[in-house]
Coordinates of C-alpha atoms in Angstrom, one line a residue:
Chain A
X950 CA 37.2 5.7 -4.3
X951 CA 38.6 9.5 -3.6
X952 CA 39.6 9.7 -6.9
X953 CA 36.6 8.8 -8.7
X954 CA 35.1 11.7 -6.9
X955 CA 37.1 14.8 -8.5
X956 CA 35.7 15.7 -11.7
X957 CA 37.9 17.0 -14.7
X958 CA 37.6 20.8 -13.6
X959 CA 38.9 20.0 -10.0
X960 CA 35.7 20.2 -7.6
X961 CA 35.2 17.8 -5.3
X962 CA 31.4 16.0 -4.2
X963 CA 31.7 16.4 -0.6
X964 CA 29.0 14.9 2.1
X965 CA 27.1 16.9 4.5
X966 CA 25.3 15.2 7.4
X967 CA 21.6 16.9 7.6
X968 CA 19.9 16.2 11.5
X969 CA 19.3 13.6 13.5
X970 CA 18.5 17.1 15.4
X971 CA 18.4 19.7 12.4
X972 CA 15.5 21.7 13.5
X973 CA 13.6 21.6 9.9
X974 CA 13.3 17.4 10.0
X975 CA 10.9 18.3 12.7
X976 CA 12.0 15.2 14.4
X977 CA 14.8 12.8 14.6
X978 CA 15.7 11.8 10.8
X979 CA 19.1 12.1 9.4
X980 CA 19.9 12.8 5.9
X981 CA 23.5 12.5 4.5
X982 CA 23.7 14.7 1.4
X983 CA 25.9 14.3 -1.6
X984 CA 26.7 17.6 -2.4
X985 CA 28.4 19.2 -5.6
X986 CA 28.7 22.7 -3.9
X987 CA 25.2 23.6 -2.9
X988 CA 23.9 21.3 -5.8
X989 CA 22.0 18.2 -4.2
X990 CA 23.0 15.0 -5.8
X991 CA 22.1 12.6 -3.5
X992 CA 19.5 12.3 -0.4
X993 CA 19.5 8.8 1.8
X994 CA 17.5 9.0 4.5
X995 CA 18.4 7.3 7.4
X996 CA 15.4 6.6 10.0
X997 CA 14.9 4.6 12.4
X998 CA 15.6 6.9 15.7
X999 CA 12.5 6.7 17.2
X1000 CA 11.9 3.2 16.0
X1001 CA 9.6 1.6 18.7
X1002 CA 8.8 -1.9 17.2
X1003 CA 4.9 -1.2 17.3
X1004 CA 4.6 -3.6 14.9
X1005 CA 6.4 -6.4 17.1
X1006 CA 4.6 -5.2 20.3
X1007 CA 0.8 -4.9 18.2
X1008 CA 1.5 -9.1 18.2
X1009 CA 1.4 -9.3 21.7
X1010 CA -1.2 -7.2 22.3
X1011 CA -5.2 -7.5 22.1
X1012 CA -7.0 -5.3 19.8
X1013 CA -7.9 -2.7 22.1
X1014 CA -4.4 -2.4 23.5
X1015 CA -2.9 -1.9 19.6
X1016 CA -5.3 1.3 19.0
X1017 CA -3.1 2.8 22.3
X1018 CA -0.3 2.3 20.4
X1019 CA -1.4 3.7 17.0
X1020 CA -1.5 7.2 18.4
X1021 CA 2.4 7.4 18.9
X1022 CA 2.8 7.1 15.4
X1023 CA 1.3 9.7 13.6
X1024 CA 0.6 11.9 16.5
X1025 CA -0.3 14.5 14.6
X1026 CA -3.0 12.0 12.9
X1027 CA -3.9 10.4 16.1
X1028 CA -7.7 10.1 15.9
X1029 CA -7.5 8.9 12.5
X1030 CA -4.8 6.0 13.1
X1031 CA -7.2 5.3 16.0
X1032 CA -10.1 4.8 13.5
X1033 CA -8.0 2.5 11.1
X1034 CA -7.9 -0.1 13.9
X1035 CA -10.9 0.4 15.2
X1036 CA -12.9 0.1 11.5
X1037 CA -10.6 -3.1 10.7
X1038 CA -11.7 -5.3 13.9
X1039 CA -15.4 -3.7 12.9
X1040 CA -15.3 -4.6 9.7
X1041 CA -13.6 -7.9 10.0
X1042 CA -16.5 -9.2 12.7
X1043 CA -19.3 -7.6 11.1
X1044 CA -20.7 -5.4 13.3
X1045 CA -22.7 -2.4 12.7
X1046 CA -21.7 0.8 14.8
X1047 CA -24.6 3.5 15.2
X1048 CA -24.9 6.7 13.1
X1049 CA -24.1 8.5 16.1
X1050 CA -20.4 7.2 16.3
X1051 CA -19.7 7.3 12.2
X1052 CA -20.9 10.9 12.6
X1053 CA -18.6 11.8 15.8
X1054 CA -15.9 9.7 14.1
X1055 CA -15.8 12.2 11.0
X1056 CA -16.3 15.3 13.0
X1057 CA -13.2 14.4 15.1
X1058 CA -11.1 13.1 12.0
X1059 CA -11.5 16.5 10.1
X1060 CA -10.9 18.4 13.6
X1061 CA -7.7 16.6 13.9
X1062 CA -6.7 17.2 10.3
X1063 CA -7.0 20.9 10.6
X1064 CA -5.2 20.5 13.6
X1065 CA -2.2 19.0 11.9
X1066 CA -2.9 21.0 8.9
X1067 CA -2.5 24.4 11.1
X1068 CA 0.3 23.1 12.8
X1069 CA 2.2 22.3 9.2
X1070 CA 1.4 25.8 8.3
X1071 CA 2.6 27.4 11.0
X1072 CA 6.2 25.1 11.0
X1073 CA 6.4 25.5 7.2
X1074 CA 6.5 29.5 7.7
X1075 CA 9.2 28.9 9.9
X1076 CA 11.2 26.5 8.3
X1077 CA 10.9 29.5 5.1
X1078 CA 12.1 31.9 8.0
X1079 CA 8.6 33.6 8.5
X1080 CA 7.7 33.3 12.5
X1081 CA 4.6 34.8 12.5
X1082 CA 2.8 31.7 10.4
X1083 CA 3.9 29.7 13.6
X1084 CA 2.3 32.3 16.2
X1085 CA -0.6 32.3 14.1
X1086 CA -1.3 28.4 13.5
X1087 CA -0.4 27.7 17.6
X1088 CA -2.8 30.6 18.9
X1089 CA -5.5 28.6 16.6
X1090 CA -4.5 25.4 17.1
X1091 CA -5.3 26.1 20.8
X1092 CA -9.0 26.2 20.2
X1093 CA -9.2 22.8 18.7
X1094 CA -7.1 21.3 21.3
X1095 CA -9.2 22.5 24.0
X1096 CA -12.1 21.2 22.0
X1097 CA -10.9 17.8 22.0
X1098 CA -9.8 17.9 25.8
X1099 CA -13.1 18.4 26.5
X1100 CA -14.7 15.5 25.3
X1101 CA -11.8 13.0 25.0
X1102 CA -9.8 14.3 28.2
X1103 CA -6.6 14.5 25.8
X1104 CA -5.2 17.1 23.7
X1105 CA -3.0 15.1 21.3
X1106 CA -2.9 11.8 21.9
X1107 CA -6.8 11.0 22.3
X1108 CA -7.5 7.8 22.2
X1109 CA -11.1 7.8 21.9
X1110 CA -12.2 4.9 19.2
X1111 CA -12.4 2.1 20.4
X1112 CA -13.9 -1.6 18.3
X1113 CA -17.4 -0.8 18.2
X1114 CA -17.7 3.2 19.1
X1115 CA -16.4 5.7 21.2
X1116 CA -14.8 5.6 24.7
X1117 CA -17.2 8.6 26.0
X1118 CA -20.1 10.4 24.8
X1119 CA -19.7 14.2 23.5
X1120 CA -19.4 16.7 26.1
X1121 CA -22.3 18.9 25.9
X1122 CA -20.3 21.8 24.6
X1123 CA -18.8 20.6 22.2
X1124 CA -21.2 21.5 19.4
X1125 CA -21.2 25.3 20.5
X1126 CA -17.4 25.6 20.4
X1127 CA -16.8 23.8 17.0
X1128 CA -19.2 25.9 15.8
X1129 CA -17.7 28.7 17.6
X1130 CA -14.4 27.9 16.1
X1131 CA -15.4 27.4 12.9
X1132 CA -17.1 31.0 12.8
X1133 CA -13.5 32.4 13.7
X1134 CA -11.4 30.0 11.7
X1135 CA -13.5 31.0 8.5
X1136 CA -12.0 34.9 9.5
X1137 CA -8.4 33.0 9.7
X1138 CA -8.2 31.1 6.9
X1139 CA -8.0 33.7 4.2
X1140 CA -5.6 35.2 6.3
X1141 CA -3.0 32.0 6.4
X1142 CA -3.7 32.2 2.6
X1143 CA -2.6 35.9 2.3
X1144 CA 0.3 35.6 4.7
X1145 CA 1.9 33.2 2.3
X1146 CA 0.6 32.9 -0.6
X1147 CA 1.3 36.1 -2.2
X1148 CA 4.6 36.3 -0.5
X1149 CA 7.5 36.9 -2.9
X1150 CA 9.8 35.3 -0.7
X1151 CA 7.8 32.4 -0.3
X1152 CA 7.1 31.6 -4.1
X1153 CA 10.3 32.3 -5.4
X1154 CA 11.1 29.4 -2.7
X1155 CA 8.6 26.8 -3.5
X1156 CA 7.1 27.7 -7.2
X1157 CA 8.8 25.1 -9.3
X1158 CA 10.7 23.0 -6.5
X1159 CA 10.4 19.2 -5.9
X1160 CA 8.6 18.9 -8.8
X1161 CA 6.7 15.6 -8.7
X1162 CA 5.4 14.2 -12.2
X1163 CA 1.5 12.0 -11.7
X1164 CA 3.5 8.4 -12.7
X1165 CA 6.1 9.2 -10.1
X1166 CA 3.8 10.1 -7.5
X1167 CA 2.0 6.9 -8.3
X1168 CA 5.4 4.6 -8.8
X1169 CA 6.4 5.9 -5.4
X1170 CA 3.2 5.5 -3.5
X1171 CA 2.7 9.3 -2.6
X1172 CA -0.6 10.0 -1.2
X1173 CA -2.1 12.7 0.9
X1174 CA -2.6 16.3 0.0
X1175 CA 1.4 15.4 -1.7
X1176 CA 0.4 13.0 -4.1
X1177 CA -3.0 15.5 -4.8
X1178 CA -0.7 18.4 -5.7
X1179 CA 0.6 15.6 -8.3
X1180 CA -2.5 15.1 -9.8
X1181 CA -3.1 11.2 -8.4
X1182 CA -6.6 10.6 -7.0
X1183 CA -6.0 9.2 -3.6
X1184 CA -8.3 10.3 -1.2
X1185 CA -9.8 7.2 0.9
X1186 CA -12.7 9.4 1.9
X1187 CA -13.7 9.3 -1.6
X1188 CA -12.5 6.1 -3.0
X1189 CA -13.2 3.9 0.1
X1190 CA -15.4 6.1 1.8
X1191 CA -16.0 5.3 5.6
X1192 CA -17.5 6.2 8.8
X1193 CA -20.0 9.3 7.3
X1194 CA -17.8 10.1 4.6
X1195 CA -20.1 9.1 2.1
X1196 CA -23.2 11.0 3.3
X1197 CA -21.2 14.6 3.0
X1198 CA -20.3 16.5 0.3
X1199 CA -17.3 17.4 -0.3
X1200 CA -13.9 18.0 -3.0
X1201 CA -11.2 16.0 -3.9
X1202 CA -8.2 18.8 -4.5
X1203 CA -6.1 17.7 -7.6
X1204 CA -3.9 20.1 -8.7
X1205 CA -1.4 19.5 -11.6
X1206 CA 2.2 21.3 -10.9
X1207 CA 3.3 18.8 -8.7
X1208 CA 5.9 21.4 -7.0
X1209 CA 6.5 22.5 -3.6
X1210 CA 3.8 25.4 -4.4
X1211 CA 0.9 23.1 -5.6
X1212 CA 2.0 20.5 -2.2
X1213 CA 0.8 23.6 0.2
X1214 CA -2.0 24.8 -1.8
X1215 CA -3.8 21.8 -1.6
X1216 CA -3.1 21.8 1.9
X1217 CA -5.1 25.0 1.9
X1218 CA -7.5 23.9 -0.5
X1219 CA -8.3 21.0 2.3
X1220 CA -8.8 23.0 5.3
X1221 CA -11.7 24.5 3.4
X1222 CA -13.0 21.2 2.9
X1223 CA -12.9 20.4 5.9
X1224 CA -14.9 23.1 8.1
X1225 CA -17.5 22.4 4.7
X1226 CA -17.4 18.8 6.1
X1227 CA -17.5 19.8 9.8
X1228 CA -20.7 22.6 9.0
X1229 CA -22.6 19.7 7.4
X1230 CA -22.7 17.3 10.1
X1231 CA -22.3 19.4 13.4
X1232 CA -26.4 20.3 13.2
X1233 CA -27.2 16.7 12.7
X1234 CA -25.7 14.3 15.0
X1235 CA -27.8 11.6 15.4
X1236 CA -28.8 10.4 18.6
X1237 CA -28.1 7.0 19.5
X1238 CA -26.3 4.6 21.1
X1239 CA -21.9 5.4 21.1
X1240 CA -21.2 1.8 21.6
X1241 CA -22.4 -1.2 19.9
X1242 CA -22.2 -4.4 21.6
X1243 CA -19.1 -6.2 22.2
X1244 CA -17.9 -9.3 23.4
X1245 CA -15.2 -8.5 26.2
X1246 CA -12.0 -10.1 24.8
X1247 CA -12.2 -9.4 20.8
X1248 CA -11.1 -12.5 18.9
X1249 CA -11.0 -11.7 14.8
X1250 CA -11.6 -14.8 12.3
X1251 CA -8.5 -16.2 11.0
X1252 CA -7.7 -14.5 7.9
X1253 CA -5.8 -11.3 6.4
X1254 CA -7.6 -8.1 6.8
X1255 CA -6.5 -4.6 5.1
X1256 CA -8.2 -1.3 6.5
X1257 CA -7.5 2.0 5.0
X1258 CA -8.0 5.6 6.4
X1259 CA -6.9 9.3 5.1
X1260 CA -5.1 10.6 7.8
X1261 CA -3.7 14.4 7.6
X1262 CA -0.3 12.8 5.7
X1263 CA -2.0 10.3 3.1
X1264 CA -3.3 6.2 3.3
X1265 CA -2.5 4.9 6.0
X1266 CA -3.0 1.3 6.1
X1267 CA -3.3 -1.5 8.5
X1268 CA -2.7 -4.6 7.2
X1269 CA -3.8 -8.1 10.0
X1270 CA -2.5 -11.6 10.0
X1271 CA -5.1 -13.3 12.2
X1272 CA -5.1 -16.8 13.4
X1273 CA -8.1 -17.0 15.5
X1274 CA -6.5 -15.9 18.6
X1275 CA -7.0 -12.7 20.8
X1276 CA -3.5 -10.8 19.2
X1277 CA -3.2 -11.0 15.4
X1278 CA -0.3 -13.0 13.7
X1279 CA 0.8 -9.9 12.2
X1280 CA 0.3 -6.6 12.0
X1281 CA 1.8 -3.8 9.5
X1282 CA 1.0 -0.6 9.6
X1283 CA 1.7 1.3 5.8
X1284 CA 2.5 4.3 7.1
X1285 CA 2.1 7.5 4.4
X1286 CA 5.3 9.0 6.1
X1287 CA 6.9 6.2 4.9
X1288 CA 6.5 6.2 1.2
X1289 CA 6.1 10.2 0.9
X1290 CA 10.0 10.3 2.6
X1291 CA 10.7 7.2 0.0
X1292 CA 10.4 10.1 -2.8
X1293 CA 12.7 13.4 -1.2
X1294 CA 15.5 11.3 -3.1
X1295 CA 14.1 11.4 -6.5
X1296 CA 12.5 15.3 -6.4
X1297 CA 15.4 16.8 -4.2
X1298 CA 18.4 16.0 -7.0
X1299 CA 19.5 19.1 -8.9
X1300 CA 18.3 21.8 -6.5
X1301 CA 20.1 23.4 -3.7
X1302 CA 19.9 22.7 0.3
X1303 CA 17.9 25.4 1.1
X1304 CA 14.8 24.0 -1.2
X1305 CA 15.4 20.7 0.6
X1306 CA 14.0 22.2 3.7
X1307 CA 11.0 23.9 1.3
X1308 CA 10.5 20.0 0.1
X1309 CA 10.8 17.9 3.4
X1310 CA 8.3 20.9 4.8
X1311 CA 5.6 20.9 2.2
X1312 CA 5.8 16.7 2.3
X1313 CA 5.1 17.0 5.6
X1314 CA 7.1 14.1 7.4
X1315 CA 6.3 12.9 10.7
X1316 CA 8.9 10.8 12.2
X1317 CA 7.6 8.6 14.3
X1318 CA 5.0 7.6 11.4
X1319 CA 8.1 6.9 9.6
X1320 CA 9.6 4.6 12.3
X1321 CA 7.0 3.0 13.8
Chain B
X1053 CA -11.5 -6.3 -15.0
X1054 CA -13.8 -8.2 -12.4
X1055 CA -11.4 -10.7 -10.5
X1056 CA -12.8 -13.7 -12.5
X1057 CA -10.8 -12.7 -15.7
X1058 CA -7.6 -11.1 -13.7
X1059 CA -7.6 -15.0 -12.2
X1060 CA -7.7 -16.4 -16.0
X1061 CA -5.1 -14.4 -17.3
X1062 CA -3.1 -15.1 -14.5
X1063 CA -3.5 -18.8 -14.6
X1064 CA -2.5 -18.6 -18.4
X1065 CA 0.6 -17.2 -17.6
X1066 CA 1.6 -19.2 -14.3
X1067 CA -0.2 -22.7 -14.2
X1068 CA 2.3 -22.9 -10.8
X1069 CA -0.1 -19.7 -9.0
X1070 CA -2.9 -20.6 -7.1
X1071 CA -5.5 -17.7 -6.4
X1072 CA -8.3 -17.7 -4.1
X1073 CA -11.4 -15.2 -4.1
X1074 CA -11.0 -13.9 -0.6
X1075 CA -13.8 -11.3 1.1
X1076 CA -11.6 -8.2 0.4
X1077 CA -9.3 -8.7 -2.6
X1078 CA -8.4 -11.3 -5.0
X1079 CA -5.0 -13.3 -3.4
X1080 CA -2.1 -14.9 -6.4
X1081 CA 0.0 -16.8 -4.3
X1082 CA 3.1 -17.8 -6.8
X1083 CA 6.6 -19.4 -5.7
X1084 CA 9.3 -17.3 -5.3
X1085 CA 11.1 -18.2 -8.6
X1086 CA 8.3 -17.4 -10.0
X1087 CA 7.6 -14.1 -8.6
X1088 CA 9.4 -11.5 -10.7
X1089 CA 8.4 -12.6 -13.7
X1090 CA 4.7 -12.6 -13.1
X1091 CA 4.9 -9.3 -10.9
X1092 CA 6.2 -7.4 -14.3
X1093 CA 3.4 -8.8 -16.4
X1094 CA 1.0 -7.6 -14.0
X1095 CA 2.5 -4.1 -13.8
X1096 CA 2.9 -3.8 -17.6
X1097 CA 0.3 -5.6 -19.1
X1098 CA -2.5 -3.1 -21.0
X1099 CA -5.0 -5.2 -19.7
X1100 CA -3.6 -5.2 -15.9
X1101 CA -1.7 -2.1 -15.3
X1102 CA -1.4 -2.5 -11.8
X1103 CA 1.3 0.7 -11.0
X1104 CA 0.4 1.5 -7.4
X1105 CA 1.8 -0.7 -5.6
X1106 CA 0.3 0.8 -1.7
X1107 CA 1.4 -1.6 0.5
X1108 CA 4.4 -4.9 0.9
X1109 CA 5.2 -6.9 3.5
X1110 CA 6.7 -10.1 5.3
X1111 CA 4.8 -12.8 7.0
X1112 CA 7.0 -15.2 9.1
X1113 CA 4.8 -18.7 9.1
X1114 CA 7.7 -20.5 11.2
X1115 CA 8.5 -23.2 8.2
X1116 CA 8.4 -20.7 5.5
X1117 CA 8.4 -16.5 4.6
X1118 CA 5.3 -15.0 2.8
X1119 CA 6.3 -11.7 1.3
X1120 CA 3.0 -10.3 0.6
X1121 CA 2.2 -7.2 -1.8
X1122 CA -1.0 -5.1 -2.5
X1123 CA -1.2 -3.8 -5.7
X1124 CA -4.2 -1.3 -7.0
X1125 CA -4.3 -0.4 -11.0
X1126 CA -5.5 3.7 -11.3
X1127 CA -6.2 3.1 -14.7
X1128 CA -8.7 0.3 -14.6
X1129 CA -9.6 0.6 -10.9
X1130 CA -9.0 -3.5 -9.9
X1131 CA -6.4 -4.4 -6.9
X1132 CA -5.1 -7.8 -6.0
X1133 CA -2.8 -8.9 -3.4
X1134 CA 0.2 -11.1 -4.8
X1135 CA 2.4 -13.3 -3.0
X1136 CA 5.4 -14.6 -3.0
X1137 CA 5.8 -18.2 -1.1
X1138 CA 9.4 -18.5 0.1
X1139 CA 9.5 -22.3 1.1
X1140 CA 13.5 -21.6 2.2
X1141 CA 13.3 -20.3 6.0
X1142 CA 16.8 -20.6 6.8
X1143 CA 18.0 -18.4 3.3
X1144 CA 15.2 -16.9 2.4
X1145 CA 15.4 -15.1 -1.2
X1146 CA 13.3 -13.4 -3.7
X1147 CA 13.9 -11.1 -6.5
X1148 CA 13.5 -7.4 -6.1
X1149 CA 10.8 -5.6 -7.8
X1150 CA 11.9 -2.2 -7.0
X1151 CA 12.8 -1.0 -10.4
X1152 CA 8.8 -1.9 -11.2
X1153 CA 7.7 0.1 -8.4
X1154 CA 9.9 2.7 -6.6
X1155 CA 8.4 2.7 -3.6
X1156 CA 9.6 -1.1 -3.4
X1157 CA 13.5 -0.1 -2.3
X1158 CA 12.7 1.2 0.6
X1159 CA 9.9 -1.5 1.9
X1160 CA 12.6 -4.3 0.7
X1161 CA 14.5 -2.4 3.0
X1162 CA 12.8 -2.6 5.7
X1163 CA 11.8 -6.5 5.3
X1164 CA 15.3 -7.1 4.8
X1165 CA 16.0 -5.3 8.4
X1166 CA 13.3 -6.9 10.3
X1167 CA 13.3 -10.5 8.8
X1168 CA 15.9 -11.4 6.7
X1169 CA 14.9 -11.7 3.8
X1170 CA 16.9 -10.9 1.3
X1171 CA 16.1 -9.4 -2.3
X1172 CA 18.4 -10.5 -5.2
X1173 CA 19.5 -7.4 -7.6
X1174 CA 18.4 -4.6 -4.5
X1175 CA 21.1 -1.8 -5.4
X1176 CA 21.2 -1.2 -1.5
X1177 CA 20.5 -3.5 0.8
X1178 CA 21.6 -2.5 3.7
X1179 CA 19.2 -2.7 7.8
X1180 CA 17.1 0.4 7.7
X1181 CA 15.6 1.1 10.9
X1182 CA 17.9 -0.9 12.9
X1183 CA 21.5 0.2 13.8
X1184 CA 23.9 -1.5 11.6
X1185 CA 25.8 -4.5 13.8
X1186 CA 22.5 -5.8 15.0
X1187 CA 22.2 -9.4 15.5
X1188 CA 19.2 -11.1 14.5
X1189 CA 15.9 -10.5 13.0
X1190 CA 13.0 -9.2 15.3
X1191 CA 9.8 -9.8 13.5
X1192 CA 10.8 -13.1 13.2
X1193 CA 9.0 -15.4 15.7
X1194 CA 11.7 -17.4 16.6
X1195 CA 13.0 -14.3 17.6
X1196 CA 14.7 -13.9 21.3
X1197 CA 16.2 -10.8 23.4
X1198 CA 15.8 -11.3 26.8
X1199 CA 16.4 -7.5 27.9
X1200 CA 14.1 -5.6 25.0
X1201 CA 11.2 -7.9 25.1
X1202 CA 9.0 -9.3 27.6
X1203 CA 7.0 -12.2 27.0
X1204 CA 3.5 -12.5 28.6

């Protein structure tokens, strides 16, 4: 085995643990690297550090317990994974939730994806070695996090769907401070964008790394603004549009490089879709009721159900087994984490260890979404 | 194609699937040594072209192992959900279909890890999430460990 490892000219492939604790897997994943001096010729991910068996625990649990589990996966996503659940046991029993809700549901979807968006921005700058982006993004960040305390009394992990509407009503401020924040976020934004983009340092680090062809994005299941970058069209909102999504207009970004570069431009080109999003509904929120309603103990029909949601990292989808009872069969959660870490193998061969950490930032990995 | 047709061609090709018109997609349920074999016609086929394959997974049914998988074409815009009926429970095996979609070697991965199953021609099945001298499958539901799990 050694000696099928020294090449003619003497060198030597050596291996080089990367994490669990290395501070740009922003989490607990480890990556053991095959290494031909600082060439990359091998990634495998191991995962599974913060594995909690959500998936094992969502079968003992009713349908309203499972969404409180959703929001330790992809914390950063949280509302969003929230939604997933709560639009499959919607969908699945037929029931109708008010305009009122689908328009709340959308507001708070595209607030928590500039949330995550900011906070990817500001770690991304630091994983390139530039602080300031992560000063920037957390002093911003703030202002959406207060928003959300507000109405949902929790700053990250909100837990406000629930089957049939929301938990609470909207806190009577909260449509002067979105709109208050949007007014100073529209100042910020071209700011992020100049901080970065223009940077020599930063292109020469990301323009033509992790390059990501359209059938391999596809092949490997990549969505999110990291499959867009690629050039696949995945975005639920447009191609299974939900709660208000299809009553607003908006862009799907699909750029063409499919490098590091093109992965945070569109992540860029989305925060400007979102505020466009937030502006056209935060004037018209219907009135009505937040909760449609609903039997006490939720029981779905027996059958499989599939729900799908664009959270801030891609499709994620939940997949039900239900046999009639109060807790489903079976319950998988397809996380995007999960396939978008499937491809830093495949786009990280050939280029040094530094780019890794340009790649594994601009995919934008979230572990727990990864373990589950 | 509307689901109609994709159920013709598939019959044509496997008399042994049986489909059924189900609310949200079309479900091919096919036999496990029959599984690869169809799974690449449905991938390469002009007329099919289904190359995204968005989500797989296992289904314990106590007597036998459903491994299920959702599959969307980008060209032609149709999805279907395949599966694979695994009538062994106590060796359960099916053949990869990783080299047809990537995204497959790690999924297999993980239903390997979590139930067992294992996927003939995988270049590395090894437990993914769980540490590597674990005993027993956990999304199995025959499943027991008295000091991780409490039953209510």
């Amino acid at each position: 085995m050694q000696a099928e490892l020294i090449s003619k000219d003497g060198t030597q492939e050596y291996f080089v643990n990367m994490g669990p604790q290395h501070p740009s897997t922003h989490g607990v994943l480890r990556l053991v690297l095959t290494l031909d001096g600082e060439i990359i010729k091998r990634v495998e991910p191991h995962i599974g550090y913060v594995h909690r068996s959500i998936e094992k625990m969502a079968e003992f649990d009713t349908y309203k317990q499972i969404i409180h589990l959703t929001d330790r996966m992809d914390y950063l996503s949280a509302h969003m994974n929230n939604e997933a659940v709560a639009l499959l046991v919607e969908n699945a029993l037929e029931i109708e939730v008010s305009d009122r809700v689908k328009v709340i549901r959308t507001i708070m979807s595209e607030l928590t994806r500039l949330a995550s968006h900011q906070l990817w921005w500001g770690v991304m700058g630091m994983d390139m070695g530039a602080i300031t982006t992560f000063l920037y993004a957390f002093r911003d960040r703030e202002m959406i996090n207060d928003i959300m305390e507000e109405t949902t009394g929790a700053r990250l992990t909100m837990n406000y769907n629930t089957p049939g509407g929301v938990m609470f009503d909207l806190h009577p401020n909260f449509q002067k401070q979105v709109k208050e924040f949007i007014k100073i976020f529209k100042t910020k934004l071209p700011e992020y964008d100049e901080l970065l983009s223009g940077n020599i340092i930063f292109t020469e680090r990301t323009k033509g790394i992790g390059k990501l062809s359209l059938a391999d994005a596809i092949s490997f299941g990549v969505t999110g603004p990291s499959g867009r970058a690629s050039g696949f069209a995945c975005d639920v909102r447009k191609t299974n549009p939900y709660s208000a999504y299809d009553r607003v207009n908006f862009t799907e970004i699909l750029l063409v490089e499919g490098d590091a570069y093109a992965r945070y431009k569109a992540r860029i080109f989305e925060m400007w879709e979102s505020i466009s999003i937030i502006d056209q509904l935060i004037d018209n929120i219907p009135e009505g009721v937040i909760m449609a309603p609903m039997k006490a103990i939720v029981k779905l029909p027996k059958g499989e159900f599939y729900q799908r949601v664009e959270t801030a990292r891609g499709e994620l989808g939940v997949f039900v087994v239900s046999d009639g009872n109060k807790t489903p069969y079976r319950v998988k959660f397809r996380s995007p984490g999960f396939s978008n870490l499937s491809v830093l193998d495949h786009i990280s061969r050939g280029h040094k260890i530094a780019d890794l950490v340009a790649i594994m930032s601009t995919l934008d990995l979230v572990i727990p979404d990864i373990d589950r | 194609m509307e689901n109609e047709k994709i159920q013709q061609f598939i019959s044509n090709w496997e008399p042994e699937a049986s489909s059924a018109l189900c609310a949200q997609f079309l479900e091919i349920s096919v036999p496990a040594a029959k599984f690869r074999n169809l799974a690449e016609k449905l991938r390469f086929d002009e007329q099919m072209l289904f190359d995204y394959l968005f989500n797989m997974t296992c289904v314990d049914w106590n007597d036998h192992f459903i491994t299920v998988y959702h599959l969307h074409s980008t060209k032609h815009n149709h999805s279907l959900v395949l599966k694979a009926v695994i009538a062994n429970h106590d060796n359960p095996e099916v053949d990869t279909i990783c080299d047809i979609w990537k995204t497959a070697e790690l999924l297999e991965r993980e239903v390997y890890d979590l139930f067992g199953v294992r996927f003939n021609n995988h270049p590395d099945l090894r437990r993914l999430l769980l540490a590597d001298d674990w005993v027993g499958f956990p999304l199995r539901k025959d499943y027991k460990d008295e000091v991780n799990m409490v039953i209510r």
